[in-house]
mmCIF file of C-alpha atoms in Angstrom:
data_model
loop_
_atom_site.group_PDB
_atom_site.id
_atom_site.type_symbol
_atom_site.label_atom_id
_atom_site.label_comp_id
_atom_site.label_asym_id
_atom_site.label_seq_id
_atom_site.Cartn_x
_atom_site.Cartn_y
_atom_site.Cartn_z
ATOM 1 C CA MET A 171 -11.358 15.176 -25.234
ATOM 2 C CA ILE A 172 -14.404 17.087 -24.742
ATOM 3 C CA LEU A 173 -14.723 16.017 -21.202
ATOM 4 C CA ASP A 174 -11.011 16.800 -20.571
ATOM 5 C CA LEU A 175 -11.931 20.604 -21.568
ATOM 6 C CA LEU A 176 -14.893 20.714 -19.689
ATOM 7 C CA PHE A 177 -13.885 18.769 -16.434
ATOM 8 C CA PRO A 178 -9.855 19.185 -16.773
ATOM 9 C CA ASN A 179 -7.791 17.092 -14.156
ATOM 10 C CA ARG A 180 -6.518 19.292 -11.423
ATOM 11 C CA CYS A 181 -3.891 19.028 -8.479
ATOM 12 C CA ILE A 182 -5.444 17.824 -5.502
ATOM 13 C CA HIS A 183 -3.471 20.224 -3.295
ATOM 14 C CA CYS A 184 -3.521 23.606 -5.176
ATOM 15 C CA ASN A 185 -6.311 22.756 -7.863
ATOM 16 C CA ARG A 186 -4.155 24.045 -10.842
ATOM 17 C CA ILE A 187 -5.032 22.349 -14.213
ATOM 18 C CA ILE A 188 -2.510 19.560 -14.683
ATOM 19 C CA ASP A 189 -2.008 16.721 -17.304
ATOM 20 C CA ALA A 190 -4.566 13.998 -17.288
ATOM 21 C CA ASP A 191 -2.044 11.212 -15.894
ATOM 22 C CA LEU A 192 -0.748 13.277 -12.978
ATOM 23 C CA LEU A 193 -2.295 13.924 -9.434
ATOM 24 C CA VAL A 194 -0.062 16.988 -8.515
ATOM 25 C CA CYS A 195 1.399 19.658 -10.034
ATOM 26 C CA SER A 196 5.290 19.826 -10.059
ATOM 27 C CA SER A 197 5.420 22.834 -7.222
ATOM 28 C CA CYS A 198 3.066 20.617 -4.961
ATOM 29 C CA PHE A 199 5.299 17.584 -5.817
ATOM 30 C CA GLU A 200 8.122 18.867 -3.753
ATOM 31 C CA HIS A 201 6.012 18.967 -0.735
ATOM 32 C CA ILE A 202 5.547 15.405 -0.675
ATOM 33 C CA HIS A 203 7.364 14.023 2.458
ATOM 34 C CA PHE A 204 9.166 11.079 0.677
ATOM 35 C CA THR A 205 11.035 8.724 3.218
ATOM 36 C CA HIS A 206 14.304 7.825 1.010
ATOM 37 C CA PHE A 207 14.358 4.391 3.015
ATOM 38 C CA ASN A 208 16.769 2.056 1.585
ATOM 39 C CA TYR A 209 14.824 -1.343 0.929
ATOM 40 C CA PHE A 210 17.767 -3.719 1.812
ATOM 41 C CA GLU A 211 19.038 -1.753 5.000
ATOM 42 C CA ASP A 212 17.667 -1.213 8.523
ATOM 43 C CA ASN A 213 15.445 1.865 8.540
ATOM 44 C CA LEU A 214 12.560 2.972 10.923
ATOM 45 C CA PHE A 215 10.072 0.979 9.066
ATOM 46 C CA LYS A 216 11.644 -2.153 9.141
ATOM 47 C CA GLU A 217 12.347 -1.932 12.980
ATOM 48 C CA LYS A 218 8.836 -1.453 13.378
ATOM 49 C CA CYS A 219 8.265 -4.412 11.528
ATOM 50 C CA LYS A 220 10.906 -6.419 13.469
ATOM 51 C CA LEU A 221 9.111 -5.697 16.804
ATOM 52 C CA LEU A 222 5.993 -7.563 15.430
ATOM 53 C CA PHE A 223 7.215 -10.367 13.381
ATOM 54 C CA PRO A 224 10.442 -11.640 11.364
ATOM 55 C CA VAL A 225 10.970 -9.480 8.179
ATOM 56 C CA GLU A 226 13.577 -9.531 5.496
ATOM 57 C CA ASN A 227 13.293 -6.251 3.938
ATOM 58 C CA ALA A 228 10.615 -3.267 4.533
ATOM 59 C CA TYR A 229 9.970 -0.009 2.662
ATOM 60 C CA ALA A 230 7.595 2.718 2.863
ATOM 61 C CA LEU A 231 7.453 5.199 0.104
ATOM 62 C CA MET A 232 6.004 8.425 2.074
ATOM 63 C CA TYR A 233 5.253 9.546 5.570
ATOM 64 C CA PHE A 234 1.846 9.784 6.512
ATOM 65 C CA GLU A 235 1.350 12.723 8.835
ATOM 66 C CA GLU A 236 -1.195 15.143 10.003
ATOM 67 C CA GLU A 237 -2.115 17.849 7.352
ATOM 68 C CA ASN A 238 0.522 16.166 5.144
ATOM 69 C CA LEU A 239 0.053 15.895 1.322
ATOM 70 C CA SER A 240 0.790 12.155 1.467
ATOM 71 C CA ARG A 241 -2.350 11.780 3.622
ATOM 72 C CA LYS A 242 -4.624 13.528 1.018
ATOM 73 C CA ILE A 243 -3.339 11.351 -1.687
ATOM 74 C CA ILE A 244 -3.820 8.376 0.174
ATOM 75 C CA HIS A 245 -7.520 9.439 0.985
ATOM 76 C CA GLU A 246 -7.856 10.482 -2.756
ATOM 77 C CA LEU A 247 -6.913 6.521 -3.537
ATOM 78 C CA LYS A 248 -9.133 5.216 -1.043
ATOM 79 C CA TYR A 249 -12.139 7.227 -0.361
ATOM 80 C CA LYS A 250 -12.482 9.453 -3.399
ATOM 81 C CA ASN A 251 -12.986 7.031 -5.865
ATOM 82 C CA ARG A 252 -9.916 7.598 -8.198
ATOM 83 C CA GLU A 253 -8.411 4.423 -8.626
ATOM 84 C CA LYS A 254 -5.809 5.857 -11.067
ATOM 85 C CA THR A 255 -4.248 7.193 -7.973
ATOM 86 C CA GLY A 256 -2.407 3.495 -7.521
ATOM 87 C CA LYS A 257 -0.589 3.957 -10.831
ATOM 88 C CA VAL A 258 0.721 7.303 -9.969
ATOM 89 C CA ILE A 259 1.875 6.094 -6.642
ATOM 90 C CA ALA A 260 3.259 2.736 -8.323
ATOM 91 C CA ASN A 261 5.641 5.109 -10.796
ATOM 92 C CA TRP A 262 6.592 7.089 -7.999
ATOM 93 C CA THR A 263 7.876 3.638 -6.271
ATOM 94 C CA ILE A 264 9.373 2.395 -9.226
ATOM 95 C CA GLY A 265 11.570 5.314 -9.286
ATOM 96 C CA ARG A 266 12.937 4.977 -5.867
ATOM 97 C CA LEU A 267 12.753 1.041 -5.390
ATOM 98 C CA ASP A 268 15.483 -1.354 -6.826
ATOM 99 C CA PHE A 269 15.168 -4.820 -6.170
ATOM 100 C CA LYS A 270 18.488 -5.442 -7.487
ATOM 101 C CA ASN A 271 19.144 -9.196 -7.922
ATOM 102 C CA ASN A 272 17.286 -10.145 -4.695
ATOM 103 C CA LYS A 273 13.578 -9.913 -5.881
ATOM 104 C CA PRO A 274 10.668 -11.582 -4.078
ATOM 105 C CA ASP A 275 8.897 -14.176 -5.615
ATOM 106 C CA LEU A 276 5.383 -12.759 -5.363
ATOM 107 C CA LEU A 277 3.802 -9.899 -4.780
ATOM 108 C CA VAL A 278 0.356 -9.896 -2.324
ATOM 109 C CA SER A 279 -1.528 -6.935 -1.321
ATOM 110 C CA VAL A 280 -3.692 -6.938 1.652
ATOM 111 C CA PRO A 281 -7.153 -7.846 0.681
ATOM 112 C CA LEU A 282 -10.446 -5.970 1.374
ATOM 113 C CA HIS A 283 -13.772 -7.943 2.227
ATOM 114 C CA PRO A 284 -15.837 -8.729 -0.851
ATOM 115 C CA LYS A 285 -18.474 -6.438 0.491
ATOM 116 C CA LYS A 286 -16.228 -3.355 1.108
ATOM 117 C CA GLU A 287 -14.667 -3.997 -2.534
ATOM 118 C CA ARG A 288 -18.025 -4.090 -3.932
ATOM 119 C CA GLU A 289 -18.966 -0.610 -2.375
ATOM 120 C CA ARG A 290 -15.428 0.889 -3.080
ATOM 121 C CA GLY A 291 -15.780 -0.460 -6.626
ATOM 122 C CA TYR A 292 -12.138 -1.635 -6.535
ATOM 123 C CA ASN A 293 -9.418 -2.760 -4.404
ATOM 124 C CA GLN A 294 -7.204 0.604 -4.012
ATOM 125 C CA LEU A 295 -3.975 -1.942 -3.714
ATOM 126 C CA HIS A 296 -4.961 -4.029 -6.883
ATOM 127 C CA LEU A 297 -3.787 -1.743 -9.553
ATOM 128 C CA PHE A 298 -0.466 -0.537 -7.587
ATOM 129 C CA THR A 299 0.471 -4.108 -7.175
ATOM 130 C CA GLU A 300 -0.098 -4.902 -11.075
ATOM 131 C CA ILE A 301 1.936 -2.076 -12.354
ATOM 132 C CA LEU A 302 4.841 -3.141 -10.060
ATOM 133 C CA SER A 303 4.551 -6.704 -11.116
ATOM 134 C CA SER A 304 4.773 -5.764 -14.455
ATOM 135 C CA GLN A 305 7.534 -3.479 -14.097
ATOM 136 C CA TYR A 306 9.747 -5.777 -11.947
ATOM 137 C CA HIS A 307 8.634 -9.254 -13.687
ATOM 138 C CA ILE A 308 7.268 -10.328 -10.365
ATOM 139 C CA PRO A 309 3.977 -12.284 -10.358
ATOM 140 C CA PHE A 310 1.235 -11.284 -7.944
ATOM 141 C CA ASP A 311 -1.692 -13.074 -6.132
ATOM 142 C CA HIS A 312 -4.631 -11.199 -5.200
ATOM 143 C CA HIS A 313 -6.486 -14.104 -3.956
ATOM 144 C CA LEU A 314 -3.412 -15.732 -1.642
ATOM 145 C CA ILE A 315 -4.989 -13.825 1.510
ATOM 146 C CA LYS A 316 -8.709 -13.772 2.522
ATOM 147 C CA ARG A 317 -10.388 -11.261 4.468
ATOM 148 C CA ASN A 318 -12.804 -13.198 6.682
ATOM 149 C CA TYR A 319 -14.790 -10.371 8.142
ATOM 150 C CA TYR A 320 -16.429 -7.227 7.005
ATOM 151 C CA SER A 321 -15.121 -4.305 9.246
ATOM 152 C CA GLN A 322 -15.051 -0.688 9.547
ATOM 153 C CA ALA A 323 -11.973 1.040 7.790
ATOM 154 C CA GLN A 324 -8.871 1.084 9.692
ATOM 155 C CA ALA A 325 -8.720 4.981 9.498
ATOM 156 C CA LEU A 326 -12.369 5.308 11.140
ATOM 157 C CA LYS A 327 -11.458 3.081 14.345
ATOM 158 C CA ASP A 328 -9.956 4.160 17.506
ATOM 159 C CA LYS A 329 -6.641 2.511 18.474
ATOM 160 C CA LYS A 330 -8.335 0.077 20.911
ATOM 161 C CA HIS A 331 -10.027 -1.274 17.913
ATOM 162 C CA ARG A 332 -7.586 -1.478 15.560
ATOM 163 C CA LEU A 333 -5.388 -3.938 17.566
ATOM 164 C CA LYS A 334 -8.219 -6.427 17.436
ATOM 165 C CA ASN A 335 -7.628 -8.408 14.052
ATOM 166 C CA ASP A 336 -7.653 -12.028 15.770
ATOM 167 C CA ASN A 337 -8.848 -14.317 12.998
ATOM 168 C CA THR A 338 -9.560 -11.398 10.420
ATOM 169 C CA PHE A 339 -7.452 -13.027 7.712
ATOM 170 C CA SER A 340 -6.770 -16.655 6.553
ATOM 171 C CA ILE A 341 -4.637 -17.996 3.624
ATOM 172 C CA SER A 342 -6.553 -19.660 0.830
ATOM 173 C CA LYS A 343 -3.756 -22.287 -0.280
ATOM 174 C CA LYS A 344 -0.760 -23.750 0.812
ATOM 175 C CA VAL A 345 2.275 -21.774 -0.277
ATOM 176 C CA SER A 346 5.767 -22.694 1.026
ATOM 177 C CA ASP A 347 9.494 -21.829 0.206
ATOM 178 C CA LYS A 348 8.579 -18.278 -1.281
ATOM 179 C CA HIS A 349 9.746 -14.977 -0.459
ATOM 180 C CA ILE A 350 6.653 -12.968 -0.564
ATOM 181 C CA LEU A 351 6.450 -9.201 -0.641
ATOM 182 C CA LEU A 352 3.226 -8.076 1.155
ATOM 183 C CA ILE A 353 1.748 -4.777 0.245
ATOM 184 C CA ASP A 354 -0.444 -2.109 2.125
ATOM 185 C CA ASP A 355 -1.539 1.515 1.817
ATOM 186 C CA VAL A 356 -0.756 2.712 5.343
ATOM 187 C CA PHE A 357 1.185 0.958 8.201
ATOM 188 C CA THR A 358 -0.431 2.744 11.442
ATOM 189 C CA THR A 359 -0.102 0.031 14.566
ATOM 190 C CA GLY A 360 1.189 -2.826 12.369
ATOM 191 C CA ASN A 361 -1.504 -5.133 13.537
ATOM 192 C CA THR A 362 -3.022 -6.100 9.971
ATOM 193 C CA ILE A 363 0.389 -6.414 8.226
ATOM 194 C CA ALA A 364 1.748 -8.710 11.511
ATOM 195 C CA THR A 365 -1.454 -10.665 11.145
ATOM 196 C CA ILE A 366 -1.127 -11.412 7.384
ATOM 197 C CA ALA A 367 2.669 -11.952 7.734
ATOM 198 C CA TRP A 368 2.191 -14.516 10.282
ATOM 199 C CA GLU A 369 -0.289 -16.537 8.171
ATOM 200 C CA ILE A 370 2.292 -16.686 5.424
ATOM 201 C CA LEU A 371 5.180 -17.493 7.761
ATOM 202 C CA ASN A 372 3.247 -20.025 9.414
ATOM 203 C CA SER A 373 2.024 -21.791 5.862
ATOM 204 C CA GLY A 374 5.449 -22.954 5.344
ATOM 205 C CA ASN A 375 9.151 -22.232 4.774
ATOM 206 C CA ASN A 376 8.399 -18.580 3.798
ATOM 207 C CA LYS A 377 10.134 -15.204 3.946
ATOM 208 C CA VAL A 378 8.143 -11.948 3.952
ATOM 209 C CA SER A 379 9.333 -8.409 3.071
ATOM 210 C CA ILE A 380 6.588 -5.244 3.353
ATOM 211 C CA LEU A 381 5.946 -2.578 1.025
ATOM 212 C CA VAL A 382 3.851 0.020 2.024
ATOM 213 C CA MET A 383 2.366 3.500 0.281
ATOM 214 C CA ALA A 384 2.948 5.353 3.669
ATOM 215 C CA ILE A 385 4.054 5.025 7.169
ATOM 216 C CA ASP A 386 2.148 6.790 10.183
#
């Protein structure tokens, strides 16, 4: 309580004091560029995925644009030691994504290399995934996919090096006859998502859908 008085939570955009469980104030919230995609219908994101691998459904919550508030939100989650941002984004997703009677069997998030996770202190996708798992009653597995190499953050790479992800990921155990929802923060070139999707698809008679916080 005393810390809240001394260091009140502030909107990451306008610096206005807000409730402790919020990320942006109500005024700035209106500036977030949500996609309004339909998970079950063709959309821009699904079309991008279909160019890279067979995909069942695809959903992106926000647009990740230059000077856009969504970019600041993702950077708060990944680089500003604000893990709770994942909870806020999960709640926004829950309010917009309805699986109806066609839920995936398993939620799997893109892993960090153990060294990178130790440096950051958390995987920015874990809390997000766990909240969705609880809400939709879908199990999750944080260990199905393994990142084999420690590498520079995707956001800090040039486009040429982003496209080089061969053998970066591997699947840790046999999984088959599952519909897996693969979760990531930002879809840029799609190379990371595609590499993991093919690992899952080649592991058995699996299907893959994609959920990302934002699409570039």
